[in-house]
mmCIF file of C-alpha atoms and ligand atoms in Angstrom:
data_model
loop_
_atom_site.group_PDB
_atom_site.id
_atom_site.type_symbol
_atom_site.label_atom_id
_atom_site.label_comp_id
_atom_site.label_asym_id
_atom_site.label_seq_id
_atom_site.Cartn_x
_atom_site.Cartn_y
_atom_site.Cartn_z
ATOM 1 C CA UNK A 82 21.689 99.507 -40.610
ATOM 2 C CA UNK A 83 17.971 98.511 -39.605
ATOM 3 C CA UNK A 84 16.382 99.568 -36.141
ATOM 4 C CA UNK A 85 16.440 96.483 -33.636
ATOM 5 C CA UNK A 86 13.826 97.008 -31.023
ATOM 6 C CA UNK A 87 14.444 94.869 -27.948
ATOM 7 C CA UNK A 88 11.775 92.169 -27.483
ATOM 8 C CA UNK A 89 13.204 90.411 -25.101
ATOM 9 C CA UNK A 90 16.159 91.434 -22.816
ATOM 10 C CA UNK A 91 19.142 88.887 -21.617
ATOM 11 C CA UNK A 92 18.049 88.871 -18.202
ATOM 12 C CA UNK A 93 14.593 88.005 -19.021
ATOM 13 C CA UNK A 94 16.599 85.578 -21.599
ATOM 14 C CA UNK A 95 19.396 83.889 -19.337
ATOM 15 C CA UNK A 96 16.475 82.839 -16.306
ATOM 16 C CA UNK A 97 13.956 81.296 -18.519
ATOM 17 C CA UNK A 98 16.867 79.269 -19.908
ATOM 18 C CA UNK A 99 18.100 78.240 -16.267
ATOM 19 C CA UNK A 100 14.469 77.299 -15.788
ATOM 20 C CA UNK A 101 14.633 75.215 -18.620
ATOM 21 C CA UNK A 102 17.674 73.454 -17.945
ATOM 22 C CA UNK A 103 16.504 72.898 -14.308
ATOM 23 C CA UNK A 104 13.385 71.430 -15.594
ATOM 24 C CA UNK A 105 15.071 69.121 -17.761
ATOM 25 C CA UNK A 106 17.247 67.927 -15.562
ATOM 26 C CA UNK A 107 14.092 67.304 -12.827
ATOM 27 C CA UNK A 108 12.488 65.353 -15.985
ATOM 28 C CA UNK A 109 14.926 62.938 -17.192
ATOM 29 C CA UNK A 110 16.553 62.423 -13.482
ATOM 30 C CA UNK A 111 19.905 60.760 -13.696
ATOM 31 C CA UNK A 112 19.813 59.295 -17.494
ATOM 32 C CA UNK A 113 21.950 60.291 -20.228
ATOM 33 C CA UNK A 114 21.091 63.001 -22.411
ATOM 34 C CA UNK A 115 21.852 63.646 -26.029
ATOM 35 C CA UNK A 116 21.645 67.789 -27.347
ATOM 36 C CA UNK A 117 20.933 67.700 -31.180
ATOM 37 C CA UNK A 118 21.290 71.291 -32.317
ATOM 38 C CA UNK A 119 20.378 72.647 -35.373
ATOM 39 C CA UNK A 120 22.642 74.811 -37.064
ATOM 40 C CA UNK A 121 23.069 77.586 -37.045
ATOM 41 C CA UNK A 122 20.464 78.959 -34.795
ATOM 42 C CA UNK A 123 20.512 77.178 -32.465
ATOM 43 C CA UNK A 124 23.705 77.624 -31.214
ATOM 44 C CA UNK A 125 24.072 80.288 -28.841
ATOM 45 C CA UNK A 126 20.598 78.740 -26.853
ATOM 46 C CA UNK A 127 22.180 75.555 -26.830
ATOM 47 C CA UNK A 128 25.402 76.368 -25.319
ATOM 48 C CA UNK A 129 23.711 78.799 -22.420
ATOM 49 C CA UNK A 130 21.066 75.430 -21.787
ATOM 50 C CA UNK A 131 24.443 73.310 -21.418
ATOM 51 C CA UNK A 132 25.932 75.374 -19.240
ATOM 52 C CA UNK A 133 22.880 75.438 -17.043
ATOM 53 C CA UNK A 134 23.124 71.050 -16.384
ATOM 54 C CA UNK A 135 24.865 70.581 -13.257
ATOM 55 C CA UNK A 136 25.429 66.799 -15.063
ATOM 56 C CA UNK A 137 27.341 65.585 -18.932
ATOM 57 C CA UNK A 138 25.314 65.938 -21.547
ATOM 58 C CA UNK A 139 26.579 64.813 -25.269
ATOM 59 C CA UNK A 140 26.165 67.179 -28.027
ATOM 60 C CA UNK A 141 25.931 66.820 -31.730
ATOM 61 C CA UNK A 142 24.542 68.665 -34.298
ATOM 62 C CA UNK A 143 22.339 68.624 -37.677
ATOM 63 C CA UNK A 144 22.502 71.476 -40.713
ATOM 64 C CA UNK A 145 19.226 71.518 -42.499
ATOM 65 C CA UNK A 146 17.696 73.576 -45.443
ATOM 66 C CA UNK A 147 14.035 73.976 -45.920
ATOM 67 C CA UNK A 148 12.794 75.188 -49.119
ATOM 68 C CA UNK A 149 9.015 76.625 -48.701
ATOM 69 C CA UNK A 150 7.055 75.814 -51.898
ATOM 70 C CA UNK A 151 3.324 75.033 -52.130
ATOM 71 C CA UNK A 152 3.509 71.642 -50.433
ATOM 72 C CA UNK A 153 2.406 71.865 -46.975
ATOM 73 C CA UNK A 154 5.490 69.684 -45.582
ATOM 74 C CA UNK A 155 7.457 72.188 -47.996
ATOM 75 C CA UNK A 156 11.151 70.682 -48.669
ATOM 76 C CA UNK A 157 13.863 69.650 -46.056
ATOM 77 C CA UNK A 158 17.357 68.795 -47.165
ATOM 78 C CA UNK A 159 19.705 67.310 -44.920
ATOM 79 C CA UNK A 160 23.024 68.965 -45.531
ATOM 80 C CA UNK A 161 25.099 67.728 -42.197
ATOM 81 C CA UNK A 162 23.473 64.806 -40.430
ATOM 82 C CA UNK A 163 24.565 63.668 -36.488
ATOM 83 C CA UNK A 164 28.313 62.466 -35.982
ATOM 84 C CA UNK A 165 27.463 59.667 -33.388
ATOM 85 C CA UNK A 166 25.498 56.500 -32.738
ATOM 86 C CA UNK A 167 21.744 57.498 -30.988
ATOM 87 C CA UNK A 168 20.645 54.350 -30.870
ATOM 88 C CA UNK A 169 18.882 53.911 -27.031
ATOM 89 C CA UNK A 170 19.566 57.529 -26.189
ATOM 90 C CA UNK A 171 17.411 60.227 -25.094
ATOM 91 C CA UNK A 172 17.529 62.797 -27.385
ATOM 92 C CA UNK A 173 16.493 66.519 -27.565
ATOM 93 C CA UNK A 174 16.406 68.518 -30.194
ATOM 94 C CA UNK A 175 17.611 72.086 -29.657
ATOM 95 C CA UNK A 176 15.966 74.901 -31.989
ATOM 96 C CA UNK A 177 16.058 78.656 -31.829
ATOM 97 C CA UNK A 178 12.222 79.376 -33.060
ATOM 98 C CA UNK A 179 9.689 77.026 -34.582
ATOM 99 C CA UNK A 180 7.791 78.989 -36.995
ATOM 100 C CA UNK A 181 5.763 77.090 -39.306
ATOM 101 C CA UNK A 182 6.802 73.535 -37.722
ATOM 102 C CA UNK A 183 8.377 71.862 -40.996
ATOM 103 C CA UNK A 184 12.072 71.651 -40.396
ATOM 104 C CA UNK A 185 11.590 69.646 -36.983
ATOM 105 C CA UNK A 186 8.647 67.834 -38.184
ATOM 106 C CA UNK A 187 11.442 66.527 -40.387
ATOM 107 C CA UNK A 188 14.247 66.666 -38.158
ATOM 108 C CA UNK A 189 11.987 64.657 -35.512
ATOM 109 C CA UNK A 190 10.998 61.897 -37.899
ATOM 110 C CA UNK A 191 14.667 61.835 -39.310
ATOM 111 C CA UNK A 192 16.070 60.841 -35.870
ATOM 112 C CA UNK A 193 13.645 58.693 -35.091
ATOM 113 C CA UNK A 194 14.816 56.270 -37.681
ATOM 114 C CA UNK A 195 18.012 56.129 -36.008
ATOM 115 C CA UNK A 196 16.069 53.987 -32.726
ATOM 116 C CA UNK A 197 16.654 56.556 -29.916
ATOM 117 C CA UNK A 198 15.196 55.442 -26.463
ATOM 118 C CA UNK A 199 13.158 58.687 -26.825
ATOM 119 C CA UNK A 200 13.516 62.226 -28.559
ATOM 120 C CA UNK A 201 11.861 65.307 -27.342
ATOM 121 C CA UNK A 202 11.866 68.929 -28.262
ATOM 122 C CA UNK A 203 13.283 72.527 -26.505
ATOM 123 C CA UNK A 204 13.164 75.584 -28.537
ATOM 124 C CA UNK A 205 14.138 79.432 -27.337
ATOM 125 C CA UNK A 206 10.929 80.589 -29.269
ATOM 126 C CA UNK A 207 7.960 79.914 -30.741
ATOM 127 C CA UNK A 208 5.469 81.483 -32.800
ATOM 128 C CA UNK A 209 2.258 79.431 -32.809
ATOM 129 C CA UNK A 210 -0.009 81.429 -35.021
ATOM 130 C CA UNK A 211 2.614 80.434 -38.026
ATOM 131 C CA UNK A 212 1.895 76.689 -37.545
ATOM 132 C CA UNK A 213 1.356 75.101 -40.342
ATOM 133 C CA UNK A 214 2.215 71.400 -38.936
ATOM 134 C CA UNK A 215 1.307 70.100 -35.813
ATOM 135 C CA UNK A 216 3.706 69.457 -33.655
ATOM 136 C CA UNK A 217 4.321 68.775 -29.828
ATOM 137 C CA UNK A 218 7.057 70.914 -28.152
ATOM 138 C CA UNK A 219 8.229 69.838 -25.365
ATOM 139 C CA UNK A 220 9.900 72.990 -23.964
ATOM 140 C CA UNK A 221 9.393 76.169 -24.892
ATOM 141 C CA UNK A 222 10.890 79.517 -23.744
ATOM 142 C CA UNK A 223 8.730 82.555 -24.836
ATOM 143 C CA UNK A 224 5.841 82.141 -27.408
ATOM 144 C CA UNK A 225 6.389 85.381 -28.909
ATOM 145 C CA UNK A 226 3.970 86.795 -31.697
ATOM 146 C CA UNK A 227 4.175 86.598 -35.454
ATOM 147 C CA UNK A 228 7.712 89.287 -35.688
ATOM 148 C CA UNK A 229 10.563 88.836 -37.552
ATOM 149 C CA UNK A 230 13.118 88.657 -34.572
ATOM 150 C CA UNK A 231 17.169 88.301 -34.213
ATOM 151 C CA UNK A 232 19.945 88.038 -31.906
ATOM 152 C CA UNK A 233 20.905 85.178 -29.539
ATOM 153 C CA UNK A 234 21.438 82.514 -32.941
ATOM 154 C CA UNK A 235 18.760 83.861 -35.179
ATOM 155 C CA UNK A 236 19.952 85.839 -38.102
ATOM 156 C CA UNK A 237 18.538 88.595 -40.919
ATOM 157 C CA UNK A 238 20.580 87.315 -43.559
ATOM 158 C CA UNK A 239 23.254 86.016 -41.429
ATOM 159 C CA UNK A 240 23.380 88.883 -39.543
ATOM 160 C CA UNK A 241 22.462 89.880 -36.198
ATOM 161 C CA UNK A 242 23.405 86.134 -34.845
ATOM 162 C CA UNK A 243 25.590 87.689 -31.844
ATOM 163 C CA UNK A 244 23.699 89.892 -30.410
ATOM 164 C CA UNK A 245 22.867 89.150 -26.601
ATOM 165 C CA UNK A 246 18.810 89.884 -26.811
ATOM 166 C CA UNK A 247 15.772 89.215 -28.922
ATOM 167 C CA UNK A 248 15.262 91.682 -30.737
ATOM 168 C CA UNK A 249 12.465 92.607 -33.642
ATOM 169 C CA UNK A 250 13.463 94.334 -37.081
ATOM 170 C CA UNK A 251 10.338 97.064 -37.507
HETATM 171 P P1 LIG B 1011 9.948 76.344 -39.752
HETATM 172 O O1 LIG B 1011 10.375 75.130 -40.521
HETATM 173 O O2 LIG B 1011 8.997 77.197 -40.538
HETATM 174 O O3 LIG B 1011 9.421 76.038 -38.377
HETATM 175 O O4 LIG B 1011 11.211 77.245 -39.709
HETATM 176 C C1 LIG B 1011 12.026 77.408 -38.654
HETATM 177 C C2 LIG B 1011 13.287 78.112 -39.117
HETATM 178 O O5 LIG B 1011 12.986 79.335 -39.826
HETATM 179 C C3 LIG B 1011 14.077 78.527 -37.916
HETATM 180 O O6 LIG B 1011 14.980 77.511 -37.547
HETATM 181 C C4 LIG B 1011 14.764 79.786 -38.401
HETATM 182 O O7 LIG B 1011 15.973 79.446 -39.042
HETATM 183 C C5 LIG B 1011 13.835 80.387 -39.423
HETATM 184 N N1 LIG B 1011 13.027 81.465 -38.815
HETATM 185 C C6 LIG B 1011 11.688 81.463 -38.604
HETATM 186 N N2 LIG B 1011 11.269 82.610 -38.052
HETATM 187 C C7 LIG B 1011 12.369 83.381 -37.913
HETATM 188 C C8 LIG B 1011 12.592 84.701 -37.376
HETATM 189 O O8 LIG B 1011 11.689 85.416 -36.904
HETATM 190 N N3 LIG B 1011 13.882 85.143 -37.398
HETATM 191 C C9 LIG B 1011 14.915 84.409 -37.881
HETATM 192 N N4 LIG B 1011 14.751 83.171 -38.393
HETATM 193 C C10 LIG B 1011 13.497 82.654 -38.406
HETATM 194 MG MG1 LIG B 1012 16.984 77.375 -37.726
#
């Protein structure tokens, strides 16, 4: 068993996502809203931000692989693509942590193809010194330091994935 330091708590955890939801919903006012999560990270965030929307929101979700070679863009594979129609919608992508940016650099240019009416970004973390692609994030909840962190979705070789914190592995 490894030693999980708390990084941070549920309370800490459970406001900033009310604030997010409540700034989401302030931002897209009364249209329709499409949550595309990315498995299987993402899923614990997403459901707490869905819970948050005092309106309908439609869910679906995408299963990616990214392979990290020497190429800067590194390898994404598609293995479960979105169930329904996106075409006009306004989408946001749901992500646990963007490290070095590649899977929703992907991700983002993958749905685009699919002609939503627009497609942003919300993620529960994000380390920016790991960049390695550019990319604009719409929401963010903590920018946390380069640590290798679990709990609430994110896993240390698929473990970890309930617990109800961030935590770091030392
Ligand atoms: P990116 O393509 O480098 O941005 O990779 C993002 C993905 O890497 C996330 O969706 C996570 O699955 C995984 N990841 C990156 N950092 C961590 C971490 O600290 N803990 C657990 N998974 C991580
Ligand atoms: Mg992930």
């Amino acid at each position: 068993m490894n030693e999980i330091n708390v990084l941070i708590n549920k309370a800490k955890l459970e406001k900033r996502i009310e604030e997010l939801a409540k700034q989401i919903e302030k931002d897209y006012k009364d249209e329709e809203i499409v949550f595309v999560g990315i498995l299987k990270g993402s899923v614990i965030f997403m459901s707490e931000l869905a819970k948050n929307m005092k309106r309908s929101v439609e869910m679906d979700f995408m299963d990616v692989s990214s392979y990290h070679g020497t190429e800067s863009t590194g390898n994404v594979i598609i293995n479960k693509d979105i169930r329904n129609s996106i075409e006009g919608k306004n989408v946001i992508i749901v992500e646990d942590i963007i490290d070095t940016g590649r899977t929703l650099t992907y991700v983002l240019e993958h749905l685009k193809q699919k002609n939503p009416k627009s497609v942003k970004i919300v993620t529960m973390l994000s380390k920016p010194s790991r960049r390695v692609l550019e990319l604009n994030v719409d929401y963010i909840g903590f920018s946390i330091e380069d640590k290798f962190v679990v709990g609430y979705g994110l896993d240390y070789n698929e473990k970890y994935r309930n617990l109800p914190y961030i935590g770091y592995i030392e």
